[in-house]
Amino acid sequence: MTGEKEVNNKIQVATDKGYINPKIEGLKDINTLAIGETLSPTSVKNVNAGYNYNYTNIALSDLTWKSSNENIFTVDKNGTIKAKNIGNAVLTASIGEYIATFNVSVIIPLKSIDIEKNVTLETGNTYQLTVKYNPTNTTENTNVTWSSNDSSVAIVNSKGLVTAIGKGTATITAKVGEHTANCEVTVKLPYLKGDMDKNGEITAYDAYLVNLIYEDGRIPTDEELEIGDIDGNGELTAFDAFKINVAYENGEMLE
């Protein structure tokens, strides 16, 4: 249940209990409930002391409670309302000439949101993130606020479109109300498969560099492995060097 502000009714009226000035507590101007939830006023007080400062006690059951639409919510003799269906209706409490009204909104609340957990991009590429809502038929506001914790790596626009800026890792956050979801974006530099010296073309020298790593028994870096492992077996070998050299001689591109 949520609401906006406390109602403080200070209208002196004549009833069969005498002059009273009721104040209903525990209800808001706007009361929001999920289907099946209940909400009760906590008390009603007479804040009129009268001429001799003798307060006339009143109870919640002394008031007449009414729902403007019982398909939306019902109310019992003590003012307890029960949400039935989605919609808006008005709760009325009255005694004598005194009338107080309270707005009641019945909703399907948003429980959580989710987005892709991990995305890998090359610099300059983009990726569209999409929010999934739980439940999908929520009636709450589903407007999303997007943000990046490192704009030098990746940025995101108001529609959830991510743009890779520079090498590294950034966290993209989607926020809906009090709910958040994160996506870790890894940005890599673009490369040409087999282009070990990253000069933009495949040459015999690239094959030489792969073979040198292989013959020295050196463990390649992740980037070297990503570029030079042509057969995809997780290591750099003489066969990878051979494939690079063949591609160079035939003017072919490697995938």
PDB file of N, CA and C in Angstrom, residues 36-138:
ATOM      1  N   GLY A  36      -6.345  -8.244  -4.005  1.00  0.00           N
ATOM      2  CA  GLY A  36      -6.325  -9.148  -2.851  1.00  0.00           C
ATOM      3  C   GLY A  36      -5.851  -8.507  -1.571  1.00  0.00           C
ATOM      4  N   GLU A  37      -5.188  -7.358  -1.655  1.00  0.00           N
ATOM      5  CA  GLU A  37      -4.717  -6.678  -0.453  1.00  0.00           C
ATOM      6  C   GLU A  37      -5.870  -5.990   0.271  1.00  0.00           C
ATOM      7  N   THR A  38      -5.672  -5.782   1.572  1.00  0.00           N
ATOM      8  CA  THR A  38      -6.657  -5.061   2.370  1.00  0.00           C
ATOM      9  C   THR A  38      -5.995  -3.846   3.018  1.00  0.00           C
ATOM     10  N   LEU A  39      -6.808  -2.892   3.374  1.00  0.00           N
ATOM     11  CA  LEU A  39      -6.334  -1.677   4.026  1.00  0.00           C
ATOM     12  C   LEU A  39      -7.403  -1.208   5.000  1.00  0.00           C
ATOM     13  N   SER A  40      -6.972  -0.883   6.219  1.00  0.00           N
ATOM     14  CA  SER A  40      -7.924  -0.462   7.242  1.00  0.00           C
ATOM     15  C   SER A  40      -7.524   0.883   7.826  1.00  0.00           C
ATOM     16  N   PRO A  41      -8.512   1.733   8.128  1.00  0.00           N
ATOM     17  CA  PRO A  41      -8.211   2.933   8.907  1.00  0.00           C
ATOM     18  C   PRO A  41      -7.783   2.514  10.302  1.00  0.00           C
ATOM     19  N   THR A  42      -6.853   3.233  10.888  1.00  0.00           N
ATOM     20  CA  THR A  42      -6.370   2.837  12.213  1.00  0.00           C
ATOM     21  C   THR A  42      -7.286   3.330  13.330  1.00  0.00           C
ATOM     22  N   SER A  43      -7.917   4.496  13.126  1.00  0.00           N
ATOM     23  CA  SER A  43      -8.798   5.029  14.168  1.00  0.00           C
ATOM     24  C   SER A  43      -9.577   6.212  13.631  1.00  0.00           C
ATOM     25  N   VAL A  44     -10.616   6.583  14.380  1.00  0.00           N
ATOM     26  CA  VAL A  44     -11.305   7.840  14.133  1.00  0.00           C
ATOM     27  C   VAL A  44     -11.435   8.528  15.489  1.00  0.00           C
ATOM     28  N   LYS A  45     -11.116   9.789  15.515  1.00  0.00           N
ATOM     29  CA  LYS A  45     -11.139  10.530  16.772  1.00  0.00           C
ATOM     30  C   LYS A  45     -12.021  11.759  16.633  1.00  0.00           C
ATOM     31  N   ASN A  46     -12.651  12.106  17.739  1.00  0.00           N
ATOM     32  CA  ASN A  46     -13.395  13.355  17.806  1.00  0.00           C
ATOM     33  C   ASN A  46     -12.470  14.402  18.409  1.00  0.00           C
ATOM     34  N   VAL A  47     -12.089  15.372  17.604  1.00  0.00           N
ATOM     35  CA  VAL A  47     -11.156  16.381  18.095  1.00  0.00           C
ATOM     36  C   VAL A  47     -11.884  17.658  18.526  1.00  0.00           C
ATOM     37  N   ASN A  48     -13.227  17.581  18.677  1.00  0.00           N
ATOM     38  CA  ASN A  48     -14.006  18.706  19.197  1.00  0.00           C
ATOM     39  C   ASN A  48     -14.208  18.520  20.698  1.00  0.00           C
ATOM     40  N   ALA A  49     -13.636  19.415  21.499  1.00  0.00           N
ATOM     41  CA  ALA A  49     -13.723  19.274  22.954  1.00  0.00           C
ATOM     42  C   ALA A  49     -15.080  19.695  23.500  1.00  0.00           C
ATOM     43  N   GLY A  50     -15.837  20.459  22.709  1.00  0.00           N
ATOM     44  CA  GLY A  50     -17.113  20.945  23.226  1.00  0.00           C
ATOM     45  C   GLY A  50     -16.904  22.063  24.237  1.00  0.00           C
ATOM     46  N   TYR A  51     -18.016  22.564  24.745  1.00  0.00           N
ATOM     47  CA  TYR A  51     -17.923  23.698  25.672  1.00  0.00           C
ATOM     48  C   TYR A  51     -17.297  23.305  27.010  1.00  0.00           C
ATOM     49  N   ASN A  52     -17.513  22.071  27.435  1.00  0.00           N
ATOM     50  CA  ASN A  52     -16.980  21.642  28.728  1.00  0.00           C
ATOM     51  C   ASN A  52     -15.777  20.717  28.588  1.00  0.00           C
ATOM     52  N   TYR A  53     -15.212  20.668  27.366  1.00  0.00           N
ATOM     53  CA  TYR A  53     -14.023  19.842  27.082  1.00  0.00           C
ATOM     54  C   TYR A  53     -14.259  18.358  27.354  1.00  0.00           C
ATOM     55  N   ASN A  54     -15.505  17.945  27.212  1.00  0.00           N
ATOM     56  CA  ASN A  54     -15.819  16.515  27.280  1.00  0.00           C
ATOM     57  C   ASN A  54     -15.917  15.969  25.858  1.00  0.00           C
ATOM     58  N   TYR A  55     -14.961  15.168  25.484  1.00  0.00           N
ATOM     59  CA  TYR A  55     -14.937  14.621  24.132  1.00  0.00           C
ATOM     60  C   TYR A  55     -15.984  13.514  24.003  1.00  0.00           C
ATOM     61  N   THR A  56     -16.750  13.545  22.919  1.00  0.00           N
ATOM     62  CA  THR A  56     -17.686  12.468  22.622  1.00  0.00           C
ATOM     63  C   THR A  56     -16.944  11.403  21.825  1.00  0.00           C
ATOM     64  N   ASN A  57     -16.838  10.226  22.398  1.00  0.00           N
ATOM     65  CA  ASN A  57     -16.109   9.160  21.718  1.00  0.00           C
ATOM     66  C   ASN A  57     -16.902   8.635  20.532  1.00  0.00           C
ATOM     67  N   ILE A  58     -16.200   8.374  19.430  1.00  0.00           N
ATOM     68  CA  ILE A  58     -16.803   7.733  18.268  1.00  0.00           C
ATOM     69  C   ILE A  58     -15.892   6.603  17.809  1.00  0.00           C
ATOM     70  N   ALA A  59     -16.500   5.620  17.161  1.00  0.00           N
ATOM     71  CA  ALA A  59     -15.766   4.451  16.679  1.00  0.00           C
ATOM     72  C   ALA A  59     -15.861   4.385  15.154  1.00  0.00           C
ATOM     73  N   LEU A  60     -14.988   3.604  14.561  1.00  0.00           N
ATOM     74  CA  LEU A  60     -15.022   3.435  13.118  1.00  0.00           C
ATOM     75  C   LEU A  60     -16.367   2.903  12.653  1.00  0.00           C
ATOM     76  N   SER A  61     -16.963   2.038  13.467  1.00  0.00           N
ATOM     77  CA  SER A  61     -18.251   1.447  13.100  1.00  0.00           C
ATOM     78  C   SER A  61     -19.401   2.445  13.204  1.00  0.00           C
ATOM     79  N   ASP A  62     -19.169   3.617  13.838  1.00  0.00           N
ATOM     80  CA  ASP A  62     -20.203   4.646  13.898  1.00  0.00           C
ATOM     81  C   ASP A  62     -20.355   5.364  12.551  1.00  0.00           C
ATOM     82  N   LEU A  63     -19.326   5.265  11.707  1.00  0.00           N
ATOM     83  CA  LEU A  63     -19.379   5.895  10.394  1.00  0.00           C
ATOM     84  C   LEU A  63     -20.007   4.945   9.382  1.00  0.00           C
ATOM     85  N   THR A  64     -20.573   5.497   8.355  1.00  0.00           N
ATOM     86  CA  THR A  64     -21.095   4.703   7.250  1.00  0.00           C
ATOM     87  C   THR A  64     -20.047   4.696   6.136  1.00  0.00           C
ATOM     88  N   TRP A  65     -19.607   3.507   5.767  1.00  0.00           N
ATOM     89  CA  TRP A  65     -18.545   3.358   4.774  1.00  0.00           C
ATOM     90  C   TRP A  65     -19.141   2.849   3.463  1.00  0.00           C
ATOM     91  N   LYS A  66     -18.675   3.399   2.345  1.00  0.00           N
ATOM     92  CA  LYS A  66     -19.244   3.011   1.057  1.00  0.00           C
ATOM     93  C   LYS A  66     -18.173   3.032  -0.028  1.00  0.00           C
ATOM     94  N   SER A  67     -18.236   2.027  -0.912  1.00  0.00           N
ATOM     95  CA  SER A  67     -17.375   1.972  -2.094  1.00  0.00           C
ATOM     96  C   SER A  67     -18.173   2.466  -3.294  1.00  0.00           C
ATOM     97  N   SER A  68     -17.552   3.309  -4.104  1.00  0.00           N
ATOM     98  CA  SER A  68     -18.250   3.796  -5.299  1.00  0.00           C
ATOM     99  C   SER A  68     -18.322   2.737  -6.391  1.00  0.00           C
ATOM    100  N   ASN A  69     -17.526   1.682  -6.265  1.00  0.00           N
ATOM    101  CA  ASN A  69     -17.548   0.600  -7.248  1.00  0.00           C
ATOM    102  C   ASN A  69     -17.050  -0.669  -6.579  1.00  0.00           C
ATOM    103  N   GLU A  70     -17.993  -1.552  -6.219  1.00  0.00           N
ATOM    104  CA  GLU A  70     -17.613  -2.770  -5.492  1.00  0.00           C
ATOM    105  C   GLU A  70     -16.943  -3.801  -6.389  1.00  0.00           C
ATOM    106  N   ASN A  71     -16.923  -3.569  -7.697  1.00  0.00           N
ATOM    107  CA  ASN A  71     -16.124  -4.428  -8.564  1.00  0.00           C
ATOM    108  C   ASN A  71     -14.638  -4.117  -8.412  1.00  0.00           C
ATOM    109  N   ILE A  72     -14.324  -2.890  -7.961  1.00  0.00           N
ATOM    110  CA  ILE A  72     -12.932  -2.481  -7.740  1.00  0.00           C
ATOM    111  C   ILE A  72     -12.505  -2.833  -6.321  1.00  0.00           C
ATOM    112  N   PHE A  73     -13.285  -2.431  -5.328  1.00  0.00           N
ATOM    113  CA  PHE A  73     -12.999  -2.798  -3.936  1.00  0.00           C
ATOM    114  C   PHE A  73     -14.290  -2.814  -3.136  1.00  0.00           C
ATOM    115  N   THR A  74     -14.276  -3.608  -2.074  1.00  0.00           N
ATOM    116  CA  THR A  74     -15.395  -3.639  -1.137  1.00  0.00           C
ATOM    117  C   THR A  74     -14.930  -3.053   0.195  1.00  0.00           C
ATOM    118  N   VAL A  75     -15.877  -2.686   1.049  1.00  0.00           N
ATOM    119  CA  VAL A  75     -15.541  -2.109   2.345  1.00  0.00           C
ATOM    120  C   VAL A  75     -16.520  -2.636   3.390  1.00  0.00           C
ATOM    121  N   ASP A  76     -16.009  -2.935   4.592  1.00  0.00           N
ATOM    122  CA  ASP A  76     -16.891  -3.439   5.640  1.00  0.00           C
ATOM    123  C   ASP A  76     -17.290  -2.297   6.583  1.00  0.00           C
ATOM    124  N   LYS A  77     -18.006  -2.656   7.640  1.00  0.00           N
ATOM    125  CA  LYS A  77     -18.578  -1.650   8.538  1.00  0.00           C
ATOM    126  C   LYS A  77     -17.524  -0.878   9.319  1.00  0.00           C
ATOM    127  N   ASN A  78     -16.301  -1.422   9.390  1.00  0.00           N
ATOM    128  CA  ASN A  78     -15.217  -0.740  10.109  1.00  0.00           C
ATOM    129  C   ASN A  78     -14.274   0.023   9.175  1.00  0.00           C
ATOM    130  N   GLY A  79     -14.627   0.080   7.907  1.00  0.00           N
ATOM    131  CA  GLY A  79     -13.818   0.831   6.961  1.00  0.00           C
ATOM    132  C   GLY A  79     -12.690   0.050   6.322  1.00  0.00           C
ATOM    133  N   THR A  80     -12.616  -1.263   6.565  1.00  0.00           N
ATOM    134  CA  THR A  80     -11.565  -2.077   5.946  1.00  0.00           C
ATOM    135  C   THR A  80     -11.933  -2.354   4.500  1.00  0.00           C
ATOM    136  N   ILE A  81     -11.044  -1.978   3.585  1.00  0.00           N
ATOM    137  CA  ILE A  81     -11.301  -2.190   2.172  1.00  0.00           C
ATOM    138  C   ILE A  81     -10.499  -3.383   1.674  1.00  0.00           C
ATOM    139  N   LYS A  82     -11.067  -4.081   0.678  1.00  0.00           N
ATOM    140  CA  LYS A  82     -10.387  -5.214   0.052  1.00  0.00           C
ATOM    141  C   LYS A  82     -10.374  -5.008  -1.454  1.00  0.00           C
ATOM    142  N   ALA A  83      -9.174  -5.011  -2.030  1.00  0.00           N
ATOM    143  CA  ALA A  83      -9.017  -4.799  -3.464  1.00  0.00           C
ATOM    144  C   ALA A  83      -9.488  -6.020  -4.235  1.00  0.00           C
ATOM    145  N   LYS A  84     -10.315  -5.788  -5.254  1.00  0.00           N
ATOM    146  CA  LYS A  84     -10.899  -6.899  -6.014  1.00  0.00           C
ATOM    147  C   LYS A  84     -10.383  -6.966  -7.452  1.00  0.00           C
ATOM    148  N   ASN A  85     -10.430  -5.827  -8.145  1.00  0.00           N
ATOM    149  CA  ASN A  85     -10.040  -5.788  -9.556  1.00  0.00           C
ATOM    150  C   ASN A  85      -9.318  -4.472  -9.864  1.00  0.00           C
ATOM    151  N   ILE A  86      -8.583  -4.473 -10.973  1.00  0.00           N
ATOM    152  CA  ILE A  86      -7.836  -3.291 -11.375  1.00  0.00           C
ATOM    153  C   ILE A  86      -8.790  -2.133 -11.659  1.00  0.00           C
ATOM    154  N   GLY A  87      -8.440  -0.961 -11.176  1.00  0.00           N
ATOM    155  CA  GLY A  87      -9.232   0.222 -11.463  1.00  0.00           C
ATOM    156  C   GLY A  87      -9.156   1.244 -10.348  1.00  0.00           C
ATOM    157  N   ASN A  88      -9.920   2.306 -10.488  1.00  0.00           N
ATOM    158  CA  ASN A  88      -9.960   3.383  -9.505  1.00  0.00           C
ATOM    159  C   ASN A  88     -11.385   3.591  -9.022  1.00  0.00           C
ATOM    160  N   ALA A  89     -11.541   3.795  -7.732  1.00  0.00           N
ATOM    161  CA  ALA A  89     -12.851   4.052  -7.142  1.00  0.00           C
ATOM    162  C   ALA A  89     -12.658   4.929  -5.910  1.00  0.00           C
ATOM    163  N   VAL A  90     -13.773   5.345  -5.319  1.00  0.00           N
ATOM    164  CA  VAL A  90     -13.731   6.274  -4.189  1.00  0.00           C
ATOM    165  C   VAL A  90     -14.362   5.636  -2.955  1.00  0.00           C
ATOM    166  N   LEU A  91     -13.663   5.764  -1.838  1.00  0.00           N
ATOM    167  CA  LEU A  91     -14.176   5.332  -0.543  1.00  0.00           C
ATOM    168  C   LEU A  91     -14.786   6.539   0.154  1.00  0.00           C
ATOM    169  N   THR A  92     -16.015   6.370   0.651  1.00  0.00           N
ATOM    170  CA  THR A  92     -16.695   7.454   1.356  1.00  0.00           C
ATOM    171  C   THR A  92     -16.984   7.037   2.789  1.00  0.00           C
ATOM    172  N   ALA A  93     -16.664   7.924   3.730  1.00  0.00           N
ATOM    173  CA  ALA A  93     -17.001   7.734   5.141  1.00  0.00           C
ATOM    174  C   ALA A  93     -17.900   8.895   5.554  1.00  0.00           C
ATOM    175  N   SER A  94     -19.017   8.580   6.221  1.00  0.00           N
ATOM    176  CA  SER A  94     -19.943   9.651   6.604  1.00  0.00           C
ATOM    177  C   SER A  94     -20.558   9.377   7.974  1.00  0.00           C
ATOM    178  N   ILE A  95     -20.914  10.463   8.652  1.00  0.00           N
ATOM    179  CA  ILE A  95     -21.660  10.410   9.895  1.00  0.00           C
ATOM    180  C   ILE A  95     -22.378  11.755  10.024  1.00  0.00           C
ATOM    181  N   GLY A  96     -23.683  11.715  10.129  1.00  0.00           N
ATOM    182  CA  GLY A  96     -24.453  12.952  10.113  1.00  0.00           C
ATOM    183  C   GLY A  96     -24.217  13.675   8.803  1.00  0.00           C
ATOM    184  N   GLU A  97     -23.836  14.941   8.870  1.00  0.00           N
ATOM    185  CA  GLU A  97     -23.555  15.722   7.669  1.00  0.00           C
ATOM    186  C   GLU A  97     -22.073  15.661   7.264  1.00  0.00           C
ATOM    187  N   TYR A  98     -21.314  14.929   8.048  1.00  0.00           N
ATOM    188  CA  TYR A  98     -19.874  14.827   7.782  1.00  0.00           C
ATOM    189  C   TYR A  98     -19.625  13.787   6.695  1.00  0.00           C
ATOM    190  N   ILE A  99     -18.842  14.153   5.689  1.00  0.00           N
ATOM    191  CA  ILE A  99     -18.463  13.235   4.613  1.00  0.00           C
ATOM    192  C   ILE A  99     -16.977  13.407   4.320  1.00  0.00           C
ATOM    193  N   ALA A 100     -16.261  12.300   4.264  1.00  0.00           N
ATOM    194  CA  ALA A 100     -14.858  12.302   3.856  1.00  0.00           C
ATOM    195  C   ALA A 100     -14.687  11.307   2.720  1.00  0.00           C
ATOM    196  N   THR A 101     -13.870  11.655   1.744  1.00  0.00           N
ATOM    197  CA  THR A 101     -13.636  10.761   0.607  1.00  0.00           C
ATOM    198  C   THR A 101     -12.153  10.457   0.472  1.00  0.00           C
ATOM    199  N   PHE A 102     -11.878   9.243   0.010  1.00  0.00           N
ATOM    200  CA  PHE A 102     -10.502   8.776  -0.167  1.00  0.00           C
ATOM    201  C   PHE A 102     -10.424   8.033  -1.503  1.00  0.00           C
ATOM    202  N   ASN A 103      -9.452   8.377  -2.321  1.00  0.00           N
ATOM    203  CA  ASN A 103      -9.273   7.698  -3.607  1.00  0.00           C
ATOM    204  C   ASN A 103      -8.554   6.372  -3.406  1.00  0.00           C
ATOM    205  N   VAL A 104      -9.045   5.340  -4.105  1.00  0.00           N
ATOM    206  CA  VAL A 104      -8.452   4.006  -4.014  1.00  0.00           C
ATOM    207  C   VAL A 104      -8.098   3.540  -5.423  1.00  0.00           C
ATOM    208  N   SER A 105      -6.839   3.155  -5.608  1.00  0.00           N
ATOM    209  CA  SER A 105      -6.371   2.650  -6.899  1.00  0.00           C
ATOM    210  C   SER A 105      -5.891   1.212  -6.716  1.00  0.00           C
ATOM    211  N   VAL A 106      -6.462   0.289  -7.486  1.00  0.00           N
ATOM    212  CA  VAL A 106      -6.078  -1.127  -7.409  1.00  0.00           C
ATOM    213  C   VAL A 106      -5.228  -1.447  -8.635  1.00  0.00           C
ATOM    214  N   ILE A 107      -4.050  -1.982  -8.398  1.00  0.00           N
ATOM    215  CA  ILE A 107      -3.075  -2.195  -9.472  1.00  0.00           C
ATOM    216  C   ILE A 107      -2.540  -3.624  -9.479  1.00  0.00           C
ATOM    217  N   ILE A 108      -1.803  -3.944 -10.553  1.00  0.00           N
ATOM    218  CA  ILE A 108      -0.946  -5.137 -10.576  1.00  0.00           C
ATOM    219  C   ILE A 108       0.474  -4.623 -10.414  1.00  0.00           C
ATOM    220  N   PRO A 109       1.079  -4.813  -9.233  1.00  0.00           N
ATOM    221  CA  PRO A 109       2.391  -4.194  -8.972  1.00  0.00           C
ATOM    222  C   PRO A 109       3.518  -4.860  -9.755  1.00  0.00           C
ATOM    223  N   LEU A 110       4.537  -4.060 -10.055  1.00  0.00           N
ATOM    224  CA  LEU A 110       5.746  -4.581 -10.690  1.00  0.00           C
ATOM    225  C   LEU A 110       6.628  -5.203  -9.615  1.00  0.00           C
ATOM    226  N   LYS A 111       7.019  -6.463  -9.805  1.00  0.00           N
ATOM    227  CA  LYS A 111       7.823  -7.171  -8.808  1.00  0.00           C
ATOM    228  C   LYS A 111       9.316  -7.090  -9.109  1.00  0.00           C
ATOM    229  N   SER A 112       9.674  -7.148 -10.384  1.00  0.00           N
ATOM    230  CA  SER A 112      11.094  -7.109 -10.737  1.00  0.00           C
ATOM    231  C   SER A 112      11.250  -6.836 -12.229  1.00  0.00           C
ATOM    232  N   ILE A 113      12.480  -6.501 -12.632  1.00  0.00           N
ATOM    233  CA  ILE A 113      12.805  -6.347 -14.052  1.00  0.00           C
ATOM    234  C   ILE A 113      14.081  -7.123 -14.342  1.00  0.00           C
ATOM    235  N   ASP A 114      14.303  -7.383 -15.639  1.00  0.00           N
ATOM    236  CA  ASP A 114      15.497  -8.132 -16.022  1.00  0.00           C
ATOM    237  C   ASP A 114      15.961  -7.656 -17.397  1.00  0.00           C
ATOM    238  N   ILE A 115      17.269  -7.707 -17.630  1.00  0.00           N
ATOM    239  CA  ILE A 115      17.850  -7.452 -18.949  1.00  0.00           C
ATOM    240  C   ILE A 115      18.953  -8.481 -19.172  1.00  0.00           C
ATOM    241  N   GLU A 116      19.523  -8.503 -20.382  1.00  0.00           N
ATOM    242  CA  GLU A 116      20.630  -9.410 -20.666  1.00  0.00           C
ATOM    243  C   GLU A 116      21.748  -9.185 -19.652  1.00  0.00           C
ATOM    244  N   LYS A 117      22.374 -10.274 -19.204  1.00  0.00           N
ATOM    245  CA  LYS A 117      23.397 -10.175 -18.155  1.00  0.00           C
ATOM    246  C   LYS A 117      24.766  -9.784 -18.696  1.00  0.00           C
ATOM    247  N   ASN A 118      25.105 -10.292 -19.890  1.00  0.00           N
ATOM    248  CA  ASN A 118      26.443 -10.054 -20.444  1.00  0.00           C
ATOM    249  C   ASN A 118      26.358  -9.827 -21.945  1.00  0.00           C
ATOM    250  N   VAL A 119      27.090  -8.825 -22.415  1.00  0.00           N
ATOM    251  CA  VAL A 119      27.157  -8.531 -23.851  1.00  0.00           C
ATOM    252  C   VAL A 119      28.612  -8.204 -24.194  1.00  0.00           C
ATOM    253  N   THR A 120      29.091  -8.733 -25.325  1.00  0.00           N
ATOM    254  CA  THR A 120      30.444  -8.437 -25.798  1.00  0.00           C
ATOM    255  C   THR A 120      30.342  -7.730 -27.143  1.00  0.00           C
ATOM    256  N   LEU A 121      31.018  -6.590 -27.256  1.00  0.00           N
ATOM    257  CA  LEU A 121      30.971  -5.783 -28.467  1.00  0.00           C
ATOM    258  C   LEU A 121      32.375  -5.356 -28.873  1.00  0.00           C
ATOM    259  N   GLU A 122      32.528  -5.044 -30.143  1.00  0.00           N
ATOM    260  CA  GLU A 122      33.739  -4.389 -30.618  1.00  0.00           C
ATOM    261  C   GLU A 122      33.470  -2.886 -30.639  1.00  0.00           C
ATOM    262  N   THR A 123      34.514  -2.100 -30.515  1.00  0.00           N
ATOM    263  CA  THR A 123      34.357  -0.647 -30.497  1.00  0.00           C
ATOM    264  C   THR A 123      33.614  -0.177 -31.744  1.00  0.00           C
ATOM    265  N   GLY A 124      32.658   0.732 -31.504  1.00  0.00           N
ATOM    266  CA  GLY A 124      31.856   1.268 -32.591  1.00  0.00           C
ATOM    267  C   GLY A 124      30.567   0.523 -32.838  1.00  0.00           C
ATOM    268  N   ASN A 125      30.471  -0.698 -32.328  1.00  0.00           N
ATOM    269  CA  ASN A 125      29.250  -1.478 -32.522  1.00  0.00           C
ATOM    270  C   ASN A 125      28.190  -1.093 -31.490  1.00  0.00           C
ATOM    271  N   THR A 126      26.951  -1.440 -31.800  1.00  0.00           N
ATOM    272  CA  THR A 126      25.837  -1.131 -30.897  1.00  0.00           C
ATOM    273  C   THR A 126      25.060  -2.403 -30.555  1.00  0.00           C
ATOM    274  N   TYR A 127      24.305  -2.310 -29.463  1.00  0.00           N
ATOM    275  CA  TYR A 127      23.470  -3.447 -29.047  1.00  0.00           C
ATOM    276  C   TYR A 127      22.228  -2.900 -28.338  1.00  0.00           C
ATOM    277  N   GLN A 128      21.058  -3.413 -28.713  1.00  0.00           N
ATOM    278  CA  GLN A 128      19.809  -2.959 -28.111  1.00  0.00           C
ATOM    279  C   GLN A 128      19.440  -3.828 -26.909  1.00  0.00           C
ATOM    280  N   LEU A 129      19.424  -3.227 -25.738  1.00  0.00           N
ATOM    281  CA  LEU A 129      18.974  -3.926 -24.532  1.00  0.00           C
ATOM    282  C   LEU A 129      17.464  -3.756 -24.393  1.00  0.00           C
ATOM    283  N   THR A 130      16.805  -4.812 -23.918  1.00  0.00           N
ATOM    284  CA  THR A 130      15.352  -4.799 -23.754  1.00  0.00           C
ATOM    285  C   THR A 130      14.993  -5.235 -22.343  1.00  0.00           C
ATOM    286  N   VAL A 131      14.134  -4.481 -21.694  1.00  0.00           N
ATOM    287  CA  VAL A 131      13.708  -4.799 -20.332  1.00  0.00           C
ATOM    288  C   VAL A 131      12.567  -5.808 -20.365  1.00  0.00           C
ATOM    289  N   LYS A 132      12.670  -6.815 -19.501  1.00  0.00           N
ATOM    290  CA  LYS A 132      11.572  -7.762 -19.296  1.00  0.00           C
ATOM    291  C   LYS A 132      10.951  -7.473 -17.938  1.00  0.00           C
ATOM    292  N   TYR A 133       9.619  -7.376 -17.915  1.00  0.00           N
ATOM    293  CA  TYR A 133       8.901  -7.003 -16.699  1.00  0.00           C
ATOM    294  C   TYR A 133       8.264  -8.223 -16.054  1.00  0.00           C
ATOM    295  N   ASN A 134       8.321  -8.263 -14.722  1.00  0.00           N
ATOM    296  CA  ASN A 134       7.677  -9.330 -13.957  1.00  0.00           C
ATOM    297  C   ASN A 134       6.725  -8.714 -12.924  1.00  0.00           C
ATOM    298  N   PRO A 135       5.418  -8.927 -13.114  1.00  0.00           N
ATOM    299  CA  PRO A 135       4.766  -9.663 -14.200  1.00  0.00           C
ATOM    300  C   PRO A 135       4.668  -8.809 -15.460  1.00  0.00           C
ATOM    301  N   THR A 136       4.424  -9.475 -16.586  1.00  0.00           N
ATOM    302  CA  THR A 136       4.359  -8.756 -17.855  1.00  0.00           C
ATOM    303  C   THR A 136       3.133  -7.857 -17.942  1.00  0.00           C
ATOM    304  N   ASN A 137       2.089  -8.159 -17.170  1.00  0.00           N
ATOM    305  CA  ASN A 137       0.851  -7.373 -17.241  1.00  0.00           C
ATOM    306  C   ASN A 137       0.741  -6.346 -16.118  1.00  0.00           C
ATOM    307  N   THR A 138       1.882  -5.951 -15.561  1.00  0.00           N
ATOM    308  CA  THR A 138       1.846  -4.942 -14.502  1.00  0.00           C
ATOM    309  C   THR A 138       1.148  -3.677 -14.988  1.00  0.00           C
TER     310      THR A 138
END
